[in-house]
Every structure is written in C-alpha cells, then in structure tokens.
Amino acid sequence: MSLTTTVPPRPVHAPDSPLDWSGPLVPGRVVLDERVAPRAAWSGVVATGDVLTIVDVGGNQSADCLLYAADDTAERYSAADTIAWQGNVYVRTGTVLRSNLGRPLMTVAGNEVDRQDTIGGACGKESNTLRYGHHTAYQHACRENFLAEAARHGLGVRDLVSNLNWFMNVPVEADGSLGIVDGMSAPGKRVALRAERDVLVVVSNCPQMNNPCNDFSCTPLRMIVTSP
Amino acid sequence: MTTGGREGALADVGRARADARGRAAVSAWMPYLPPADTPYPPEGIDPATLTWAETVAPGGYTHLRVARGTRLRLEDADGEACASVLVHNAVEPGERLNVADTQKIPWQAYLGAGHPLLSGDGRVLATIVADTSGRHDAFCGASSDAWNEAKYGDAAAEGPSPSGHALLRLAGAKHGLETRDLPPAVSFFKGVRVAADGTLEWTGSAGPGRRVDLLAELPLIVLIANAPHPRDPRPDYVAGPLRVHAWRSRPTALDDAVAVASPERERAYRNTIAYAGLAGL
Ligand SMILES: [Zn+2]
C-alpha cells in the first residue's frame, strides 16, 4: 500500500541503481552487521581492537562520521588534531583519527578510496541556506541526523564538531580553493577503522539533494564490526 | 612554620597588605585600564574610544565578552605570536565557530581580509575585515595536550609549554564553557599551505607588527590562546607578545563589500542580520 503524503519529495536512489553490499574489509568474527537506510542516521560502540567496515553500497554516498570516547564523550574526534598530527589534510590508510586531546581514537586500517575527507564538514539545514539558497530550508541534512542520533546518547549541539566524510572528495587547490568535487568511490568500496579504545561512532547517511557528487541518488550504507 | 627569607613581611595583615601593594609594577604583558592608557594605541583610532587594550603574554590566554559591532585588533608584536581563536555566540554559546563551514562556504581554505568566520548555524560570528599578515591557518587548530607532551615534555597551563587547548579550556571555563564547548580553532600569524598531495607546508610568520582585525557580527565570547602553532618546526617553545585592542564600530550591513562578495556570503549576512534583529541584539 502506498502512502499519500504532502511532504515534499525526499531523495532516494532509482530502483535500478547498482548496489554492492560487499563484506568486511578485514578478516574476523562478525559481531555486528547493520544496514543504514538512505537519509538515516546510525550509531554504535566499537570495542577496543574491533574493526568497523563501512561499505559505500551505492557509490559516492557520503557517510558523515563523528567519533567519541565511549567512557568520556567530552573527548571526541578532532579533524584539526588528526590533520596537525599527520601533517596532511587527507585521510588515508594508516591515518590515526585523533581526539581533541590529541589521543588516538581509531586508525584507518583499510581503505579502498584514494583519499577520504575530513575538511568538508557536514551539510546542515542552516548551512544549506548559504550554499544553495533559502528554498532548501526544510530539507533534511546531516546535522539533523547528528543531533537526533547524538541525543540517543545524551549528546547535543555542543558535541557536534567538524567531522569525517567517508567516500567524499574535497580537494584543496593551490590557491586555497576548496570544494566537494566528483567522488572517487564506487558501489561496494569500503573503509575499515580499528578502534584504539572503546569508541562511540555516529554516522549520518547524507541526505543531501543539491549536490551532483552522488548523482542526486541517496543510497544505503552497510556497517560491519569484526573482532580479530 | 617558617618565615623563610621573607624577613617578617607577612608577620601581620598590615605588613602583608603593604607588601602586596608594593608589588604593583608595569609588565611587558598586561591589560591596560582604562584602555585609553594603552602604550600601543592603534593608528588612526582615538584612544578615548577604545573599549579594550591588552598585551597577552607568551603562553598566555585572554577571554573577552564582546558587543555586536566591536572591532577587535590582534597584533603580533614581535612576529612570534600565534593567536588561536574561538568565537561563540554569547547569547547562545552552542552556536560557535565551525571551521569546516568557514572554509567550505566561501570555497576558500585560506583566511584573509573579507573572510567570514562562520558558525554551524548558517551565520557569520565575525568577519576578518583587515589583515596585514596573510599567514594564518584554519586546518590544525590549537596545539593539543598530547602534542605538547610529545614535543616539549609538558602541556600543562602552569608549565613551561602550555598547549593551546589547555589555555582555551581555562579561557572557556571563565564563561562556563567546558571541553565539549571547544571546537577546532583558527590560528592567526602562523601560516600553513596545502600541497597537491595534502601535505601541510609551513609558511610561518610574516614578521613583527602584523595585524588582523575582526568585526563582531553578533555578541561574542572570544577565546584566544597565545601558544606556538603545532606545526611550528622549531624544537623550542617560541611564543611572542600578542596585543589586543577593541573599539566600537558597526556590524556589517548587506550593502558592504564583504557581504556582496559572493552569493553564499550575502546569504550568511542576511541570516545574521535577521537573527540579530529578531532577538533584539
Ligand atoms: Zn550531508
């Protein structure tokens, strides 16, 4: 039965979009395996030593991601510390994802995309009005997902910071020009994150419908946690 | 109990009071009150109109509650300051600097004159209205505790090599802000550039006497740590005095050059001005 609704259309992929659900990027016993619907949020705690594989099921679908130390969420992912420590703005295999105290939260243990982004930030209802115009004010956005999912863990607006964007491509050009350009991912591409301590991972499956980077097609994500 | 080498200076309250009062002195780093008394009045500004004047010590911090329309001048006196800055909406501190939007919305990673410091709420907290340095960084944030412990052996605020983050935590605490209220900061007077492969290239200081002027577009809490940049290649902890002066100006209007510079910026100032008007700010 199909619902009649007056809510403006929400973005979703075409029924015939190619999807590749892939599998864990590293060997191990699967302790969690969940699907994240288009436009939706997800969160989970990855125990020390376990590995979270994120699958870009439909290709070039941004998985906006924040990390928190599970035992003290005031210590959380810091894009700035991650960049400062490695002396490079791009996230690649081996990148240590550091906290606001400079300490390791997770390490990129595997990565099937040349470089991953941590400078582009999340889309938001508010920032969308700057980027695309005030007609976008009622569209769903990653910041909405972050706020809703964070609230399930007692977190709020004070806990949102510059995030990771798995499968998004944000180069910095020689003159400082910076922007989201064509992605380098594809259906089934993966990134794997090893937890260096117990880490709360919060993900927004980006519902952005104004950027050609995902062909205006919002696709699912697959989250797999393996224990070595 | 011992009086040690104090020769009875604190033997009673009267002598303790005299001892304390005898210690007032002029320092190379101190606030100047009233601000008109500053030894370093900004050129072209009537000192009587100053609303703040201060020299922040190397490894020190300051925290300012600033009215909308305030112009805040930061000056790198000897070329060795590094001002790691956070700005919060003083009325709703959950709204604060968002470096990702600050770089993404203007399509420009490098800070300079005309660049807005954006919050995550689609508004401009402050505008960089003048810049004689050009050596800034919005990627690395203030130095962390772990970084300074690894590099200098200590990060404590009371130690010889305070981390920028330790200083910002204390600065924020003066306004009831906690660690979770501190996002990545922007740093002025120490620059980095990004190579094609993403590597950060150190451009360092532009030299002594360089200035950055920030215009407060909303009532702000401004937190400033004056600590070495985390990518400073020198092994020693080198920081210099940071001068801070403020005076009343006016917030950006929709027909000002910084607002009409691009459609994204224009919409950001539209949002900001509407918010301030509705809230009676
Ligand atoms: Zn998004």
Coordinates of C-alpha atoms and ligand atoms in Angstrom, one line a residue:
Chain A
M1 CA 0.0 0.0 0.0
S2 CA 1.4 3.4 -0.9
L3 CA 1.1 6.3 1.4
T4 CA -0.2 9.6 0.1
T5 CA 1.8 12.4 1.7
T6 CA 2.1 16.2 1.1
V7 CA 5.7 16.2 2.4
P8 CA 8.0 17.4 -0.4
P9 CA 9.9 14.6 -2.1
R10 CA 12.8 13.1 -0.3
P11 CA 15.8 12.0 -2.3
V12 CA 16.3 8.3 -2.8
H13 CA 18.1 6.2 -5.4
A14 CA 16.4 4.8 -8.5
P15 CA 15.0 1.3 -8.2
D16 CA 17.6 0.1 -10.7
S17 CA 20.6 1.8 -9.1
P18 CA 23.5 -0.7 -8.9
L19 CA 24.1 -1.7 -5.2
D20 CA 27.0 -3.8 -4.0
W21 CA 26.7 -4.8 -0.3
S22 CA 30.2 -6.1 -0.2
G23 CA 31.5 -7.5 3.1
P24 CA 34.1 -6.9 5.8
L25 CA 37.4 -5.4 4.6
V26 CA 39.4 -7.3 7.3
P27 CA 39.1 -10.9 8.5
G28 CA 37.5 -11.6 11.8
R29 CA 34.3 -12.7 13.6
V30 CA 31.4 -10.6 12.7
V31 CA 29.9 -9.1 15.8
L32 CA 27.6 -6.5 14.2
D33 CA 26.1 -6.2 10.7
E34 CA 23.6 -3.5 10.0
R35 CA 22.2 -1.5 7.1
V36 CA 21.7 2.2 7.2
A37 CA 18.8 3.4 5.0
P38 CA 19.2 6.4 2.7
R39 CA 18.9 9.7 4.6
A40 CA 19.1 7.9 8.0
A41 CA 21.5 8.0 11.0
W42 CA 23.3 5.2 12.8
S43 CA 25.4 4.8 15.9
G44 CA 27.2 2.1 17.7
V45 CA 30.1 1.4 20.1
V46 CA 33.1 -0.3 18.6
A47 CA 35.2 -2.0 21.3
T48 CA 38.9 -1.7 21.6
G49 CA 40.6 -3.7 18.9
D50 CA 37.5 -4.4 16.9
V51 CA 37.3 -3.1 13.3
L52 CA 34.3 -1.2 11.7
T53 CA 34.0 -1.7 8.0
I54 CA 31.8 0.9 6.3
V55 CA 30.5 -0.1 2.9
D56 CA 29.6 2.5 0.3
V57 CA 26.9 0.3 -1.1
G58 CA 25.7 2.6 -4.0
G59 CA 28.9 4.5 -4.6
N60 CA 29.9 8.1 -3.7
Q61 CA 27.4 8.2 -0.9
S62 CA 28.9 10.3 1.9
A63 CA 28.9 8.7 5.3
D64 CA 29.4 11.7 7.6
C65 CA 31.0 10.5 10.8
L66 CA 31.8 11.6 14.3
L67 CA 33.7 9.7 17.0
Y68 CA 33.5 9.9 20.8
A69 CA 35.5 8.1 23.5
A70 CA 32.8 5.8 24.9
D71 CA 33.8 6.4 28.5
D72 CA 34.0 10.2 28.3
T73 CA 32.3 11.8 25.4
A74 CA 33.9 15.2 26.1
E75 CA 36.9 13.6 24.4
R76 CA 35.9 13.3 20.7
Y77 CA 37.1 13.3 17.2
S78 CA 39.1 16.3 16.2
A79 CA 39.7 16.9 12.5
A80 CA 42.3 19.6 13.4
D81 CA 44.3 17.3 15.7
T82 CA 44.2 14.5 13.1
I83 CA 45.5 16.9 10.4
A84 CA 48.1 18.6 12.6
W85 CA 49.5 15.3 13.9
Q86 CA 50.0 13.7 10.5
G87 CA 50.9 17.0 8.7
N88 CA 48.4 16.2 5.9
V89 CA 44.8 17.2 5.3
Y90 CA 43.7 14.0 3.6
V91 CA 42.7 10.8 5.4
R92 CA 44.3 7.6 4.1
T93 CA 45.2 4.1 5.2
G94 CA 47.3 4.5 8.4
T95 CA 45.8 7.8 9.4
V96 CA 45.2 7.9 13.1
L97 CA 41.9 9.6 13.9
R98 CA 42.7 11.7 17.0
S99 CA 40.7 13.3 19.7
N100 CA 40.6 16.9 20.9
L101 CA 43.2 15.9 23.4
G102 CA 45.5 14.6 20.6
R103 CA 45.0 10.9 21.5
P104 CA 44.2 8.1 19.1
L105 CA 40.5 7.1 18.9
M106 CA 40.7 4.9 15.7
T107 CA 43.1 4.1 13.0
V108 CA 42.3 3.7 9.3
A109 CA 43.2 0.0 8.9
G110 CA 42.0 -0.4 5.3
N111 CA 40.7 1.9 2.6
E112 CA 39.6 1.3 -1.0
V113 CA 39.4 5.0 -2.0
D114 CA 42.5 7.1 -2.7
R115 CA 41.8 9.7 -0.1
Q116 CA 39.0 10.4 2.3
D117 CA 37.8 13.8 3.6
T118 CA 37.8 15.5 6.9
I119 CA 37.7 19.1 5.9
G120 CA 34.3 19.4 4.2
G121 CA 32.2 19.3 7.3
A122 CA 28.6 18.2 7.4
C123 CA 25.6 19.6 5.5
G124 CA 23.0 21.4 7.6
K125 CA 19.6 22.9 7.1
E126 CA 21.3 26.2 8.1
S127 CA 24.4 25.9 6.0
N128 CA 22.4 24.7 3.1
T129 CA 20.7 28.1 3.0
L130 CA 24.1 29.6 2.4
R131 CA 25.3 27.1 -0.1
Y132 CA 22.2 26.5 -2.1
G133 CA 19.7 29.2 -1.1
H134 CA 16.8 29.6 1.3
H135 CA 14.5 27.4 -0.7
T136 CA 16.4 24.4 0.9
A137 CA 15.4 25.4 4.4
Y138 CA 13.1 22.4 5.0
Q139 CA 15.3 19.7 3.5
H140 CA 16.8 17.1 5.8
A141 CA 20.5 17.3 6.5
C142 CA 23.4 15.6 8.2
R143 CA 23.4 18.0 11.1
E144 CA 19.8 16.9 11.8
N145 CA 20.9 13.3 11.8
F146 CA 23.8 14.0 14.0
L147 CA 21.6 15.9 16.5
A148 CA 18.9 13.2 16.6
E149 CA 21.4 10.3 16.9
A150 CA 23.6 12.1 19.4
A151 CA 20.6 12.8 21.6
R152 CA 20.2 9.0 22.0
H153 CA 23.5 9.1 23.8
G154 CA 22.8 12.2 25.9
L155 CA 24.8 14.4 23.5
G156 CA 23.7 17.6 21.9
V157 CA 24.7 20.6 19.8
R158 CA 27.8 21.3 22.0
D159 CA 29.1 17.9 20.9
L160 CA 29.0 18.4 17.2
V161 CA 32.3 19.3 15.5
S162 CA 34.0 19.1 12.1
N163 CA 33.5 15.5 11.0
L164 CA 34.8 12.8 8.7
N165 CA 33.1 12.3 5.3
W166 CA 33.8 8.8 4.2
F167 CA 33.6 8.4 0.3
M168 CA 33.6 12.2 -0.3
N169 CA 36.3 14.0 -2.2
V170 CA 37.2 17.6 -1.1
P171 CA 40.5 18.7 -2.6
V172 CA 42.4 21.9 -1.7
E173 CA 43.8 23.6 -4.8
A174 CA 47.0 25.6 -5.0
D175 CA 45.2 28.9 -4.4
G176 CA 43.2 27.6 -1.4
S177 CA 40.1 26.9 -3.4
L178 CA 38.3 24.1 -1.7
G179 CA 35.1 22.3 -2.6
I180 CA 33.3 19.0 -3.0
V181 CA 34.1 17.5 -6.4
D182 CA 33.4 14.2 -8.2
G183 CA 33.9 11.3 -5.9
M184 CA 36.5 8.5 -6.3
S185 CA 34.4 5.8 -4.8
A186 CA 32.1 3.2 -6.4
P187 CA 29.5 0.7 -5.3
G188 CA 31.0 -1.8 -2.8
K189 CA 34.0 0.4 -1.9
R190 CA 35.0 0.2 1.8
V191 CA 36.9 1.8 4.6
A192 CA 37.9 0.0 7.8
L193 CA 38.5 1.6 11.1
R194 CA 40.2 -0.1 14.0
A195 CA 39.2 1.1 17.5
E196 CA 42.2 2.1 19.6
R197 CA 39.8 2.4 22.6
D198 CA 36.1 1.9 23.1
V199 CA 34.6 4.4 20.6
L200 CA 31.1 5.6 20.0
V201 CA 30.6 6.1 16.2
V202 CA 27.8 8.3 15.0
V203 CA 27.1 8.3 11.2
S204 CA 24.8 10.3 9.1
N205 CA 24.0 8.8 5.7
C206 CA 24.0 12.1 3.9
P207 CA 20.5 13.1 2.6
Q208 CA 21.9 16.0 0.5
M209 CA 19.8 16.5 -2.6
N210 CA 21.5 19.6 -4.0
N211 CA 25.0 18.3 -4.9
P212 CA 25.8 16.3 -8.0
C213 CA 28.5 14.4 -6.2
N214 CA 26.2 11.4 -5.5
D215 CA 24.2 11.8 -8.8
F216 CA 21.4 13.0 -6.6
S217 CA 20.9 9.4 -5.6
C218 CA 21.0 8.6 -1.8
T219 CA 22.0 5.0 -1.3
P220 CA 22.3 2.7 1.7
L221 CA 25.4 2.1 3.8
R222 CA 26.4 -1.2 5.5
M223 CA 28.2 -1.2 8.9
I224 CA 30.0 -4.3 9.8
V225 CA 32.0 -4.7 13.0
T226 CA 34.5 -7.6 13.2
S227 CA 36.5 -8.9 16.1
P228 CA 40.0 -10.2 15.2
Chain B
M1 CA 56.0 27.4 60.3
T2 CA 58.9 29.5 59.0
T3 CA 59.2 33.0 57.8
G4 CA 62.0 31.9 55.5
G5 CA 63.6 34.7 53.6
R6 CA 60.6 37.0 53.9
E7 CA 62.0 38.8 56.8
G8 CA 58.7 39.2 58.5
A9 CA 57.0 40.8 55.5
L10 CA 53.8 38.8 56.3
A11 CA 54.1 38.9 60.1
D12 CA 50.7 40.6 60.4
V13 CA 47.9 41.7 58.0
G14 CA 49.2 45.3 57.9
R15 CA 52.6 44.3 56.7
A16 CA 51.1 41.7 54.3
R17 CA 48.9 44.5 52.8
A18 CA 51.9 46.8 52.4
D19 CA 53.9 44.0 50.9
A20 CA 51.2 43.2 48.3
R21 CA 50.6 46.8 47.5
G22 CA 54.3 47.4 46.9
R23 CA 54.4 44.8 44.2
A24 CA 52.4 46.7 41.6
A25 CA 54.5 47.1 38.5
V26 CA 54.4 47.6 34.8
S27 CA 54.9 44.4 32.8
A28 CA 55.5 43.7 29.1
W29 CA 52.2 41.8 29.2
M30 CA 49.2 43.1 31.0
P31 CA 45.8 44.7 30.4
Y32 CA 45.7 48.5 30.2
L33 CA 42.9 50.0 32.2
P34 CA 41.2 52.2 31.2
P35 CA 42.0 51.1 27.6
A36 CA 42.8 54.7 26.7
D37 CA 46.0 54.2 28.7
T38 CA 47.4 51.7 26.3
P39 CA 51.1 52.3 25.3
Y40 CA 50.2 51.0 21.9
P41 CA 47.1 52.8 20.6
P42 CA 46.0 51.6 17.2
E43 CA 46.9 54.1 14.4
G44 CA 44.1 56.3 13.4
I45 CA 41.9 55.4 16.4
D46 CA 41.2 57.9 19.1
P47 CA 42.4 56.2 22.3
A48 CA 39.5 57.5 24.2
T49 CA 37.2 55.3 22.1
L50 CA 39.0 52.1 22.9
T51 CA 37.0 49.5 24.8
W52 CA 39.8 47.0 25.5
A53 CA 43.6 47.1 25.4
E54 CA 45.9 44.3 26.5
T55 CA 49.1 42.5 25.7
V56 CA 48.8 38.8 26.2
A57 CA 51.9 37.0 27.5
P58 CA 53.6 34.2 25.6
G59 CA 51.9 31.0 26.6
G60 CA 49.0 33.1 28.0
Y61 CA 45.4 33.5 27.1
T62 CA 42.6 36.0 27.2
H63 CA 38.8 35.8 27.0
L64 CA 36.6 38.7 26.0
R65 CA 32.9 39.3 26.1
V66 CA 32.4 41.5 23.1
A67 CA 29.4 43.6 21.9
R68 CA 28.0 43.2 18.4
G69 CA 29.7 45.7 16.1
T70 CA 33.0 45.7 18.1
R71 CA 36.2 45.8 16.1
L72 CA 38.9 43.7 17.6
R73 CA 42.5 44.2 16.5
L74 CA 45.1 41.4 17.1
E75 CA 48.7 42.4 16.6
D76 CA 51.7 40.1 16.5
A77 CA 54.2 42.5 18.2
D78 CA 57.5 40.7 17.5
G79 CA 56.4 38.2 14.9
E80 CA 56.3 35.3 17.3
A81 CA 52.7 35.4 18.5
C82 CA 50.2 32.7 17.4
A83 CA 46.7 33.6 18.3
S84 CA 44.4 30.5 18.3
V85 CA 40.9 31.9 18.4
L86 CA 37.5 30.6 19.1
V87 CA 34.3 32.7 18.9
H88 CA 31.0 31.7 20.5
N89 CA 27.6 33.5 20.2
A90 CA 27.5 35.0 23.7
V91 CA 23.7 34.6 23.9
E92 CA 23.5 31.0 22.8
P93 CA 27.1 29.5 23.1
G94 CA 26.0 26.3 21.4
E95 CA 26.5 28.4 18.3
R96 CA 30.2 28.8 17.7
L97 CA 33.0 28.8 15.2
N98 CA 32.7 26.0 12.6
V99 CA 36.0 25.8 10.7
A100 CA 34.5 23.4 8.1
D101 CA 31.8 25.8 7.1
T102 CA 34.3 28.7 7.4
Q103 CA 36.3 27.1 4.7
K104 CA 33.6 25.4 2.7
I105 CA 31.0 28.1 2.3
P106 CA 33.4 30.7 0.9
W107 CA 35.1 28.0 -1.3
Q108 CA 38.4 29.1 0.2
A109 CA 40.6 27.3 2.7
Y110 CA 43.0 30.2 3.5
L111 CA 41.8 33.0 5.7
G112 CA 42.3 36.6 4.7
A113 CA 40.7 40.0 4.6
G114 CA 36.9 39.7 3.9
H115 CA 36.7 36.1 5.1
P116 CA 33.7 35.4 7.4
L117 CA 34.2 33.2 10.5
L118 CA 31.0 31.1 10.2
S119 CA 29.1 29.1 12.8
G120 CA 27.4 25.9 12.1
D121 CA 24.1 27.7 12.2
G122 CA 24.4 29.5 8.9
R123 CA 25.5 32.8 10.4
V124 CA 28.6 35.0 10.5
L125 CA 30.0 35.3 14.0
A126 CA 32.9 37.6 13.0
T127 CA 34.4 39.0 9.8
I128 CA 38.1 39.4 9.1
V129 CA 37.9 43.0 8.0
A130 CA 41.7 43.7 7.8
D131 CA 44.8 41.6 7.5
T132 CA 48.4 42.7 7.1
S133 CA 49.8 39.2 7.8
G134 CA 48.3 36.6 5.4
R135 CA 49.9 33.8 7.4
H136 CA 47.0 32.0 9.1
D137 CA 45.7 28.5 9.5
A138 CA 42.2 27.0 9.7
F139 CA 43.3 23.4 9.5
C140 CA 45.4 22.4 12.5
G141 CA 43.6 24.1 15.4
A142 CA 45.4 24.9 18.7
S143 CA 48.1 22.5 19.9
S144 CA 46.7 19.6 21.9
D145 CA 47.9 18.3 25.3
A146 CA 49.3 15.1 23.7
W147 CA 51.2 17.1 21.0
N148 CA 52.9 19.4 23.5
E149 CA 53.7 16.5 25.8
A150 CA 55.3 14.6 22.9
K151 CA 57.1 17.7 21.6
Y152 CA 58.1 19.7 24.7
G153 CA 57.6 17.2 27.5
D154 CA 54.7 19.1 29.1
A155 CA 51.4 20.7 28.2
A156 CA 50.1 22.0 31.5
A157 CA 48.9 25.6 31.7
E158 CA 51.1 26.1 34.7
G159 CA 54.2 24.6 33.0
P160 CA 56.8 25.9 30.6
S161 CA 55.0 24.8 27.5
P162 CA 51.2 25.1 27.8
S163 CA 49.1 23.6 25.0
G164 CA 46.8 25.9 23.1
H165 CA 43.9 23.6 24.1
A166 CA 44.8 23.7 27.8
L167 CA 44.7 27.5 27.6
L168 CA 41.4 27.5 25.7
R169 CA 39.9 25.2 28.3
L170 CA 40.7 27.7 31.0
A171 CA 39.6 30.6 28.9
G172 CA 36.3 28.9 28.2
A173 CA 35.8 27.9 31.8
K174 CA 35.7 31.6 32.8
H175 CA 32.4 31.7 30.8
G176 CA 31.0 28.4 32.0
L177 CA 32.2 26.7 28.8
E178 CA 33.5 23.1 29.1
T179 CA 35.8 21.0 26.9
R180 CA 32.8 19.9 24.8
D181 CA 32.2 23.6 24.0
L182 CA 35.6 23.9 22.3
P183 CA 35.6 23.0 18.6
P184 CA 38.8 23.3 16.5
A185 CA 40.2 26.9 16.5
V186 CA 41.6 29.1 13.8
S187 CA 45.2 30.4 14.3
F188 CA 46.4 33.8 13.2
F189 CA 50.0 34.9 12.4
K190 CA 51.4 31.4 11.8
G191 CA 50.6 30.0 8.3
V192 CA 50.4 26.7 6.6
R193 CA 49.7 25.9 2.9
V194 CA 48.4 22.6 1.5
A195 CA 50.5 20.9 -1.2
A196 CA 48.9 18.9 -4.0
D197 CA 49.2 15.6 -2.1
G198 CA 47.7 17.2 1.0
T199 CA 50.9 17.8 2.9
L200 CA 51.0 20.8 5.1
E201 CA 53.8 23.3 4.2
W202 CA 54.9 25.7 6.9
T203 CA 54.9 29.3 5.9
G204 CA 55.3 30.6 9.5
S205 CA 55.3 34.3 10.4
A206 CA 55.0 37.3 8.2
G207 CA 57.2 39.3 10.7
P208 CA 56.7 41.8 13.5
G209 CA 53.8 44.3 13.7
R210 CA 51.3 42.4 11.6
R211 CA 47.6 42.9 12.4
V212 CA 44.3 41.2 11.9
D213 CA 41.0 43.0 12.6
L214 CA 37.9 41.0 13.5
L215 CA 34.4 42.6 13.4
A216 CA 31.9 41.0 15.8
E217 CA 28.7 40.4 13.9
L218 CA 26.9 39.1 17.0
P219 CA 27.5 39.5 20.7
L220 CA 30.5 37.2 21.2
I221 CA 32.6 35.3 23.7
V222 CA 36.2 35.4 22.2
L223 CA 38.7 33.0 23.5
I224 CA 42.4 33.5 22.5
A225 CA 45.3 31.2 23.3
N226 CA 48.8 32.6 22.5
A227 CA 50.8 29.4 22.2
P228 CA 53.1 28.0 19.4
H229 CA 51.4 26.5 16.4
P230 CA 51.5 22.7 16.4
R231 CA 53.4 22.6 13.1
D232 CA 56.0 25.2 14.2
P233 CA 59.2 23.3 13.2
R234 CA 61.3 24.8 15.9
P235 CA 62.1 22.5 18.7
D236 CA 61.9 25.2 21.3
Y237 CA 58.6 26.7 22.7
V238 CA 58.7 30.1 21.0
A239 CA 55.8 32.5 21.5
G240 CA 55.7 36.3 21.5
P241 CA 53.5 39.0 23.0
L242 CA 50.1 39.4 21.4
R243 CA 48.4 42.8 21.5
V244 CA 44.6 43.0 21.6
H245 CA 42.7 46.3 21.2
A246 CA 39.0 46.8 20.7
W247 CA 36.7 49.7 19.8
R248 CA 33.1 50.2 18.9
S249 CA 32.3 50.1 15.2
R250 CA 29.2 48.8 13.4
P251 CA 28.3 45.3 12.2
T252 CA 28.4 44.5 8.5
A253 CA 25.4 45.8 6.5
L254 CA 24.0 44.0 3.5
D255 CA 25.5 46.5 1.0
D256 CA 29.0 46.3 2.5
A257 CA 31.7 44.9 0.3
V258 CA 32.3 41.8 2.4
A259 CA 28.5 41.0 2.2
V260 CA 28.2 41.3 -1.5
A261 CA 31.4 39.4 -2.2
S262 CA 29.6 36.2 -3.1
P263 CA 26.0 34.8 -3.0
E264 CA 27.0 32.5 -0.2
R265 CA 28.3 35.3 1.9
E266 CA 25.4 37.6 1.2
R267 CA 23.0 34.9 2.4
A268 CA 25.2 34.4 5.5
Y269 CA 24.9 38.1 6.4
R270 CA 21.2 38.1 5.6
N271 CA 20.8 35.2 8.2
T272 CA 22.9 37.0 10.7
I273 CA 21.2 40.4 10.5
A274 CA 17.8 38.8 10.6
Y275 CA 18.7 36.8 13.7
A276 CA 20.1 39.8 15.5
G277 CA 17.1 41.9 14.6
L278 CA 14.6 39.3 15.8
A279 CA 16.5 38.7 19.0
G280 CA 16.8 42.5 19.6
L281 CA 20.6 42.3 19.6
Ligands
ZN1 ZN 25.2 15.7 4.4

